[in-house]
Coordinates of C-alpha atoms and ligand atoms in Angstrom, one line a residue:
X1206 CA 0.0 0.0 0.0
X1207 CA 1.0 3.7 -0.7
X1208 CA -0.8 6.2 1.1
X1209 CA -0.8 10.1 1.2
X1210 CA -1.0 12.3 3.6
X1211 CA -3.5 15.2 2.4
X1212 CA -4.6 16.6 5.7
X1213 CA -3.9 15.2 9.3
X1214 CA -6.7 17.6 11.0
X1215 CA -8.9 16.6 8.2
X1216 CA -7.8 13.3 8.4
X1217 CA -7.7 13.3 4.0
X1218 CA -5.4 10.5 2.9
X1219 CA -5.4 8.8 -0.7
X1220 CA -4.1 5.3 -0.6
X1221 CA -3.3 3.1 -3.7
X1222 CA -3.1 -1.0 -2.9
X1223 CA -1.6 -3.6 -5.4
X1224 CA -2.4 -6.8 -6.0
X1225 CA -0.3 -10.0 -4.7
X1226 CA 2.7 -10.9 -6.9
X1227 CA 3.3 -14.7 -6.0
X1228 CA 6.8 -14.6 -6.5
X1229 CA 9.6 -18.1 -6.0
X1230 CA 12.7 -17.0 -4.4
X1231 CA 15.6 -19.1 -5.2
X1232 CA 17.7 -19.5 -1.7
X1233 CA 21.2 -21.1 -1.1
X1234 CA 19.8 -23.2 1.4
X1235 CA 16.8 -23.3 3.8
X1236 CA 17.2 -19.8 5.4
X1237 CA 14.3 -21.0 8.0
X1238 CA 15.9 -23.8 9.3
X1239 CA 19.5 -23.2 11.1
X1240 CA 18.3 -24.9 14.2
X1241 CA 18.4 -28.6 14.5
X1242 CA 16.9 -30.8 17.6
X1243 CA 19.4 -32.9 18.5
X1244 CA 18.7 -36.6 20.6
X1245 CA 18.6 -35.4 23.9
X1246 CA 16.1 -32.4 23.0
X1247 CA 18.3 -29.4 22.5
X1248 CA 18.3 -26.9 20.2
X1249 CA 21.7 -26.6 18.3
X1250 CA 23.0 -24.6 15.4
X1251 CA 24.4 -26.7 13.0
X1252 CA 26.8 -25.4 9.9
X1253 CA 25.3 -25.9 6.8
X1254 CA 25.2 -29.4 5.5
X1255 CA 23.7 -29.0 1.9
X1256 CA 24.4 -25.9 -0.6
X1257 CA 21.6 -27.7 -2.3
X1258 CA 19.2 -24.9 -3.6
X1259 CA 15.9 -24.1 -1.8
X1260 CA 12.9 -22.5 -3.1
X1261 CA 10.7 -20.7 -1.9
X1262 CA 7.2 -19.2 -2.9
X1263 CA 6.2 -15.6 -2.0
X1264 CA 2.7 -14.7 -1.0
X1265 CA 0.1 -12.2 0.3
X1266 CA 2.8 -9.2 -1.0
X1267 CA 3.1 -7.2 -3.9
X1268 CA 6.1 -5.5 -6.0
X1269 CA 8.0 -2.9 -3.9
X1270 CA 6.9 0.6 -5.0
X1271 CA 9.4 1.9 -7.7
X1272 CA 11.3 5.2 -6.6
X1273 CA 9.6 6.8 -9.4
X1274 CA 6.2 6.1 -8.7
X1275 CA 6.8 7.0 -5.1
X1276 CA 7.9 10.5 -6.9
X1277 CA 5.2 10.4 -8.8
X1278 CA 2.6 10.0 -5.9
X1279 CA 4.5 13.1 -3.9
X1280 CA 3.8 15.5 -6.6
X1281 CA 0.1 14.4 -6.9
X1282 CA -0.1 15.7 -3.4
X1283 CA 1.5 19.0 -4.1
X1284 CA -1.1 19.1 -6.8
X1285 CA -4.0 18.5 -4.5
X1286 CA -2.6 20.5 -1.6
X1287 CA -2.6 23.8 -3.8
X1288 CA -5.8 23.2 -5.2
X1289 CA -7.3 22.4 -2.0
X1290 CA -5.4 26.0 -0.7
X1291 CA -6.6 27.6 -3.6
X1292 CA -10.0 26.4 -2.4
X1293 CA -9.7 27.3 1.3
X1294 CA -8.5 30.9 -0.2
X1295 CA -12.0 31.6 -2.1
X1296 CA -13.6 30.0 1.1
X1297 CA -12.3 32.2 3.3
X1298 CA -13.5 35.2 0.2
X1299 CA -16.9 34.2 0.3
X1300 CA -16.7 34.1 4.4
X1301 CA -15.9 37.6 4.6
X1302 CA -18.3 38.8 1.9
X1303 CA -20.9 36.7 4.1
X1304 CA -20.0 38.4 7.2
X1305 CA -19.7 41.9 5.7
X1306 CA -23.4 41.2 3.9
X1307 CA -24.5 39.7 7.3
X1308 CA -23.6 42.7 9.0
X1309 CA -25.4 45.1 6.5
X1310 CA -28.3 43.0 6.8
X1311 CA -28.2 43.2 10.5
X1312 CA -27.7 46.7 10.8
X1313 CA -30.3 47.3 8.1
X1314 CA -32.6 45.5 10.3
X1315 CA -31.6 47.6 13.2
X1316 CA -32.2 50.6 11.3
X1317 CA -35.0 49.8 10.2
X1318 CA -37.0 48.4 12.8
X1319 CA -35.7 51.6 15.1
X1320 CA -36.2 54.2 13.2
X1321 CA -39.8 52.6 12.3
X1322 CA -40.9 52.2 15.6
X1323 CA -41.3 56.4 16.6
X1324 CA -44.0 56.9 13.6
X1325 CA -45.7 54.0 14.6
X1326 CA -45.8 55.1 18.3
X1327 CA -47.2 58.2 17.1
X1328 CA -49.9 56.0 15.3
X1329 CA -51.2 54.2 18.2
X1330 CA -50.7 57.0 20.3
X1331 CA -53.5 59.2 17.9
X1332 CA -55.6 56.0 17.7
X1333 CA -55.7 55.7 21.6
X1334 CA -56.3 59.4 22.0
X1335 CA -59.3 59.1 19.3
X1336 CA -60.7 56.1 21.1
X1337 CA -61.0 57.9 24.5
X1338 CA -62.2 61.5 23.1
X1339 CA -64.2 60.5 19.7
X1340 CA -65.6 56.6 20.8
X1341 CA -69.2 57.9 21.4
X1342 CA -69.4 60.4 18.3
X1343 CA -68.6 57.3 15.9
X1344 CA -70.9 54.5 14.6
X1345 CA -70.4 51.2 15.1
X1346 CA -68.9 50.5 12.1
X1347 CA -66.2 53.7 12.5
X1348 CA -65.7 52.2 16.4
X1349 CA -64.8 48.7 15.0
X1350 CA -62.3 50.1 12.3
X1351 CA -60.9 52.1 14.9
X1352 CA -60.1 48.9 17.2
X1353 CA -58.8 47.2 13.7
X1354 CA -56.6 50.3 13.7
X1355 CA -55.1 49.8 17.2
X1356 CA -55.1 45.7 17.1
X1357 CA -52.7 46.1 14.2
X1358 CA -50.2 48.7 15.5
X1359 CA -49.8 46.9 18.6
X1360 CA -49.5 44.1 15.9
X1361 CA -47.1 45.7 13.9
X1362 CA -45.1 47.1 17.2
X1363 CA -44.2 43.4 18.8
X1364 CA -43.2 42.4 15.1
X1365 CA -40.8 45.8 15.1
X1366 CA -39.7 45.2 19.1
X1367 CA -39.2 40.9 18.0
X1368 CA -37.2 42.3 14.7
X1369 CA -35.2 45.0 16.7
X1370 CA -34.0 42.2 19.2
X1371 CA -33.6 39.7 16.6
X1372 CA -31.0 42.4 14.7
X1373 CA -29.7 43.3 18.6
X1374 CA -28.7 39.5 18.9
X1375 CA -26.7 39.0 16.0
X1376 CA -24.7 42.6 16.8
X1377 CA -23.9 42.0 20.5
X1378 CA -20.8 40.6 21.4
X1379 CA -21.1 37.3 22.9
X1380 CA -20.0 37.2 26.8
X1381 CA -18.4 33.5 27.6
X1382 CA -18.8 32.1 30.1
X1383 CA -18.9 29.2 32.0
X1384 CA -23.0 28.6 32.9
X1385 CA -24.2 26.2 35.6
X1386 CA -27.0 25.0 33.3
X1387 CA -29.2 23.0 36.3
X1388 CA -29.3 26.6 38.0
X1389 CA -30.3 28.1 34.4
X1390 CA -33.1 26.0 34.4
X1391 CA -34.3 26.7 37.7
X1392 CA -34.6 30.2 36.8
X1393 CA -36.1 29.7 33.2
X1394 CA -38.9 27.8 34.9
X1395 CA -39.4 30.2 37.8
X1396 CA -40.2 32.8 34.9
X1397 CA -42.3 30.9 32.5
X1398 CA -44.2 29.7 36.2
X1399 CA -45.1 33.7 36.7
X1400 CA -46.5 33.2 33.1
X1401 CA -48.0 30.2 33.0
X1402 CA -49.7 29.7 36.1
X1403 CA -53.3 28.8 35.0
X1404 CA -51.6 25.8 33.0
X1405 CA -50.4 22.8 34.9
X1406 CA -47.2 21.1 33.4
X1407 CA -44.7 18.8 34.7
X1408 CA -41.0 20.0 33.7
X1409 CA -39.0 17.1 33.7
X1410 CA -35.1 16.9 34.3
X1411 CA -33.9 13.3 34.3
X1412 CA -30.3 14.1 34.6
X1413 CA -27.8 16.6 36.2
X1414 CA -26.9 19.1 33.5
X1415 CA -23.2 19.4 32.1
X1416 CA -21.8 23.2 32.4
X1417 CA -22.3 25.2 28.5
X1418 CA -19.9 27.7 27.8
X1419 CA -21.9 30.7 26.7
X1420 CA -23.3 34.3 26.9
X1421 CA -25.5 33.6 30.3
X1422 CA -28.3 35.9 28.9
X1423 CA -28.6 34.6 25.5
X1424 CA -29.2 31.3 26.6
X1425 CA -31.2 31.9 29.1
X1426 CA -33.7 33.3 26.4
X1427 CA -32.8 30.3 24.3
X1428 CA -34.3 28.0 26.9
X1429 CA -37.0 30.0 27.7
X1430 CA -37.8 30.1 24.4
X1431 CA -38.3 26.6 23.8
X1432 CA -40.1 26.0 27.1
X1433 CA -42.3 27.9 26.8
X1434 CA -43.2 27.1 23.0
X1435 CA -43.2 22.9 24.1
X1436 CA -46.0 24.7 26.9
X1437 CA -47.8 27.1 24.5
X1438 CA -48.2 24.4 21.5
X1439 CA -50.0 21.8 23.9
X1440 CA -53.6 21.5 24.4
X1441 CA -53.6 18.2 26.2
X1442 CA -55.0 17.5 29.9
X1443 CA -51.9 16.4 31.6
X1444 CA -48.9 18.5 29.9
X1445 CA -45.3 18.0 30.1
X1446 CA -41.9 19.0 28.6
X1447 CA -38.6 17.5 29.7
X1448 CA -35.3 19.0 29.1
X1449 CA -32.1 17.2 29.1
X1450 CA -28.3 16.2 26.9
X1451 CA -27.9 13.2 25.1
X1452 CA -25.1 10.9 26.2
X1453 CA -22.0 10.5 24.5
X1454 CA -22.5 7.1 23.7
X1455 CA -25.9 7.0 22.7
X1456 CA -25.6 8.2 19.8
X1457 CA -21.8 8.9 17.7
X1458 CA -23.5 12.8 16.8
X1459 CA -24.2 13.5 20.4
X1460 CA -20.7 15.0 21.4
X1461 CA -18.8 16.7 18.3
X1462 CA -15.9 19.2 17.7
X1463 CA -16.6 22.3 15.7
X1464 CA -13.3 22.8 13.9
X1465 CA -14.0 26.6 13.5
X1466 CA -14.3 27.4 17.4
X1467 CA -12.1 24.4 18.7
X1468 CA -14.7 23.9 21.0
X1469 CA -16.4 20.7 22.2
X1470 CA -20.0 20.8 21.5
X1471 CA -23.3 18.7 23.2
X1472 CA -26.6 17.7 22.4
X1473 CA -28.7 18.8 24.5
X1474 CA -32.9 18.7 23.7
X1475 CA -36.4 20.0 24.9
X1476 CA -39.0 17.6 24.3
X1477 CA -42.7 17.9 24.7
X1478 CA -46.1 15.5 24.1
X1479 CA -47.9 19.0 22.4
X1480 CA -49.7 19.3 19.1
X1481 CA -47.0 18.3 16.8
X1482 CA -45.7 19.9 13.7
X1483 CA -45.8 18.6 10.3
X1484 CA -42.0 17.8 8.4
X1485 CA -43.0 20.0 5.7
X1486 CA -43.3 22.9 8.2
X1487 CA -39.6 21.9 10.1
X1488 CA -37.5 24.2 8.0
X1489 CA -40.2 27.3 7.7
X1490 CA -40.9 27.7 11.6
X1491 CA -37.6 28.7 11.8
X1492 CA -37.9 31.9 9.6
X1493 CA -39.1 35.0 11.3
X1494 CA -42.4 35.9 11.7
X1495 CA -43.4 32.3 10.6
X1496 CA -46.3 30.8 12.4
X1497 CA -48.4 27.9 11.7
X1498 CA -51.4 29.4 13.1
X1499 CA -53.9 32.0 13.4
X1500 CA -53.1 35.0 15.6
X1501 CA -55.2 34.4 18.4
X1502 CA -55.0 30.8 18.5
X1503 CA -52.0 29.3 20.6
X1504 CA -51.8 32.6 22.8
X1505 CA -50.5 34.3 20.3
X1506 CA -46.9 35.3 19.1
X1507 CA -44.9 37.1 16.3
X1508 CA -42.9 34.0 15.2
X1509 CA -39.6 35.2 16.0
X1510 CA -38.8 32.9 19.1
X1511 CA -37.4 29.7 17.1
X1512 CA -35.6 32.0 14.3
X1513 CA -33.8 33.8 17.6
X1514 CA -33.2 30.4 19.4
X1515 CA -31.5 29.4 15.7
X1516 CA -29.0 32.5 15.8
X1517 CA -28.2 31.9 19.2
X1518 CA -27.4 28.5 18.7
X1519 CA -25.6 29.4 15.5
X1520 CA -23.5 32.3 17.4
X1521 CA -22.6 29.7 20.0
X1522 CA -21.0 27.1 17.4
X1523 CA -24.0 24.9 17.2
X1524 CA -26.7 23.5 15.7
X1525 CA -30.7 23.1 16.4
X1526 CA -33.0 21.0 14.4
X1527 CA -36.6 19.7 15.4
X1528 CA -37.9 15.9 15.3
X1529 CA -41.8 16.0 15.7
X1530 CA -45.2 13.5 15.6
X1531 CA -48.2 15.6 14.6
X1532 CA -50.6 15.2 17.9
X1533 CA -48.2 13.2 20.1
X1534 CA -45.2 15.9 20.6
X1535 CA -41.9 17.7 19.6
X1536 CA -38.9 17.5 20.4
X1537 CA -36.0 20.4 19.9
X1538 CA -32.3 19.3 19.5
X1539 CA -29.4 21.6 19.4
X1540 CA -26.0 21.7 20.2
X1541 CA -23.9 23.9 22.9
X1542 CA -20.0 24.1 23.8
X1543 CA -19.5 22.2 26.9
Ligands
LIG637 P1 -44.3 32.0 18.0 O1 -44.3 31.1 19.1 O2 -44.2 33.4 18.4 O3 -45.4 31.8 16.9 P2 -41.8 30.7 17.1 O4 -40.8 31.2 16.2 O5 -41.4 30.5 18.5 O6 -43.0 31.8 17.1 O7 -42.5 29.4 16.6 C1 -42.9 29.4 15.2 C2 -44.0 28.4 15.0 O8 -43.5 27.1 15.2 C3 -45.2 28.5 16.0 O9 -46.1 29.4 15.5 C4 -45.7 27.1 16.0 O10 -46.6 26.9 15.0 C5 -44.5 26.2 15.8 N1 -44.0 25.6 17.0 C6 -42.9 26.1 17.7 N2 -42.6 25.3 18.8 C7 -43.5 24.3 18.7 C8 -43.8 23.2 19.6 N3 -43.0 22.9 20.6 N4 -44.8 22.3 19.2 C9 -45.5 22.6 18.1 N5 -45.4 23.7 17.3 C10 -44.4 24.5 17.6

């Protein structure tokens, strides 16, 4: 066998194998056999006795690699090796160009959203003001337009505020750190418990949580998030979500590297026995302002909670992705540096 190294981190080899060549060997004498047992059982070395010749027959090995195909191999792999550079060169072009439009896209956003939301105060504002002076001086028809007017500010402000926070995320500088996720938890479900008191759900947290390495507040919101979707999208009796990381073992994907950060990443998931959501929908409900229902139904929302659990996943080195049985549950897996 010949084999070349293309990349050790990449682990990229090419390997060439020959066939056997069963090849007779033509020996002086019997090279394997120096050692003769003598009467009494020992072992002696005894001079040649016989020059007669002594054959032998080769197997299981090929033809030794000429010195010019070993050549030959070597400049293959200076071949590959600056194609594969020139590669990684336009790679890391595209990357920047990525970023930059990435950036523009998020400060656009920023823009956008901020400078939109002072018109749209004054909006509402006039509306409110029109409701409380002019209510009584309009028909009912005027009246109801007039609530239409103010249910679709407010509308249009939450999808400004979710779009504002959505651009904020992807700006801010992540702060590292090292994030006791069990305590996390605690104080993810003491919040969605203030707003979800009327619903009774078990939260269920088989095992003890490994640290994450990560901006405290963003994934904070990242579980919360999830939680209280799994609680939201669930209109069985006896409700429950359980949140925990997939063992190493279980499963070869659990624990992987991401080669860009160095870091060590793990799976971690939320999983709940709600309503379900189609395949077809899995990639779409992650797009902002992408919901599968009506606005009132499913207490509402402006469909920007999964697309800002993706970036913060994404800004931590990971990945999410969502396994679901329509009517018997979901379940959200991602992936955090440990
Ligand atoms: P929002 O909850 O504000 O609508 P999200 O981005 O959080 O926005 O979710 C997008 C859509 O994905 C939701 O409207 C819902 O249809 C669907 N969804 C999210 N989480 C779940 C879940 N755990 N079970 C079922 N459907 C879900």
């Amino acid at each position: 066998m010949l084999a070349l190294t293309i990349s050790k981190t990449h682990r990229n080899y090419i390997l060439w194998f020959r066939s056997e060549v069963i090849r007779t060997i033509n020996w002086g004498g019997n090279p394997n056999k120096p050692v003769e047992i003598v009467e009494n059982g020992e072992l002696h070395l005894f001079p040649r006795k016989s020059f007669a010749m002594w054959q032998e027959t080769v197997k299981n090995s090929s033809l030794p690699w000429k010195d010019c195909e070993i050549e030959a191999a070597s400049e293959i792999r200076s071949a590959v090796i600056s194609i594969v550079l020139r590669k990684a060169d336009e790679l890391a072009k595209i990357n920047i160009e990525l970023e930059r439009s990435n950036n523009e896209l998020d400060a656009f956003a920023y823009i956008a959203s901020h400078d939109l939301k002072e018109p749209l105060r004054g909006i509402h504002n006039y509306s409110s003001f029109l409701m409380e002076d002019y209510a009584e001086v309009l028909d009912e028809n005027g009246f109801s337009k007039l609530q239409t007017l103010l249910r679709l500010t407010q509308k249009m402000e939450d999808l400004i505020d979710s779009l504002l926070h959505f651009s904020r995320l992807g700006r801010a500088e992540l702060s590292r750190q090292r994030i006791n996720l069990n305590e996390l938890l605690q104080s993810v479900i003491d919040v969605i418990n203030i707003n979800y008191q009327e619903s009774l759900v078990d939260i269920i947290i088989p095992q003890i949580l490994p640290d994450v390495i990560g901006d405290r507040i963003q994934i904070h919101e990242l579980f919360t998030n999830l939680v209280t979707n799994a609680i939201k999208y669930n209109s069985k009796a006896n409700k429950w979500v359980e949140i925990g990381c997939i063992d190493a073992d279980e499963t070869a994907e659990t624990a992987s590297f991401d080669e860009n950060s160095q870091q060590k990443l793990k799976m971690f998931y939320v999983k709940d026995n709600g309503i379900g959501i189609p395949e077809k929908h899995y990639d779409t409900i992650f797009r902002i302002f992408k919901r599968l229902h009506g606005q009132k139904d499913y207490g509402g929302g402006t469909g920007a909670g999964l697309t800002i659990a993706k970036k913060i996943v994404e800004r931590h080195g990971g990945k999410i992705s969502v396994e679901s049985i329509v009517g018997q549950g979901t379940t959200f897996l991602f992936s955090l540096p440990i």
